[in-house]
CSV table of C-alpha atoms in Angstrom, one decimal:
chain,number,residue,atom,x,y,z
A,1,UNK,CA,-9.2,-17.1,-13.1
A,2,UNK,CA,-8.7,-18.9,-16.6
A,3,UNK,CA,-7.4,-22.7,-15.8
A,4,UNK,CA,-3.8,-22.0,-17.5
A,5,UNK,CA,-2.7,-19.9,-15.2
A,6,UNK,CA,-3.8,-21.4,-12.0
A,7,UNK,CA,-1.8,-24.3,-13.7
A,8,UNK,CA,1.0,-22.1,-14.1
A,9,UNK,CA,1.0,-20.5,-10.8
A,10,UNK,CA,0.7,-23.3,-9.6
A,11,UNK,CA,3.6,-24.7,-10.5
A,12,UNK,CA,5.8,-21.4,-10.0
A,13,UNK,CA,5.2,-22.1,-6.4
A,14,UNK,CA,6.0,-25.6,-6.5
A,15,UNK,CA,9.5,-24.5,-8.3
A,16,UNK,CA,10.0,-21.6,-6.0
A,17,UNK,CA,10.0,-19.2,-8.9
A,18,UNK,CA,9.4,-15.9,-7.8
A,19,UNK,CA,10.5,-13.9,-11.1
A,20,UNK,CA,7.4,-16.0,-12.6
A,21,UNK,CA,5.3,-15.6,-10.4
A,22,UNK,CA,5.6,-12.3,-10.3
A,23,UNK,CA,5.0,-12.1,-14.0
A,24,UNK,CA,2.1,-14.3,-13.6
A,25,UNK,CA,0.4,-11.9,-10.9
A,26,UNK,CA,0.3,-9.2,-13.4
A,27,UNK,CA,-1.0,-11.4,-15.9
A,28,UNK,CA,-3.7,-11.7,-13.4
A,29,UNK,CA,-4.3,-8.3,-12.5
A,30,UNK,CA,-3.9,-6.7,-15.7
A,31,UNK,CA,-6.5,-9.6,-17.0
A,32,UNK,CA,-9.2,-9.0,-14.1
A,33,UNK,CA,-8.7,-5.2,-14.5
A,34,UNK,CA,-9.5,-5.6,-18.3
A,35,UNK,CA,-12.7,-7.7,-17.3
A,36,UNK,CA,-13.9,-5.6,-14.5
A,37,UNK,CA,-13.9,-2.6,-16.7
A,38,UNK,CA,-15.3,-4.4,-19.9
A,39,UNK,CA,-18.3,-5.7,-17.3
A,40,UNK,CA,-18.9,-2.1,-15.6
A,41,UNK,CA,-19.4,-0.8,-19.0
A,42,UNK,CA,-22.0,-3.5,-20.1
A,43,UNK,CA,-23.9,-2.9,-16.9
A,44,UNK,CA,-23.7,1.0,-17.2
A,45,UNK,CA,-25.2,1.0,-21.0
A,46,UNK,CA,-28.5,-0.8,-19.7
């Protein structure tokens, strides 16, 4: 997980804000599906 965002999640649950944390948790998953494809393709052309 990139360090900006565990700082921002972080402090989304410090402040109790749920709309950004919401928007910060598909940050996340959007990012680690992007990755997770990317890497399963690099694998699969070897």
């Amino acid at each position: 997980m990139p360090r900006w965002l565990i700082k921002q999640l972080k402090q989304a649950f410090y402040n109790r804000d749920r709309r950004q944390i919401r928007f910060l948790n598909q940050c996340w998953f959007s990012f680690y599906e992007k990755e997770y494809t990317r890497k399963k393709k690099q694998s699969a052309s070897f």
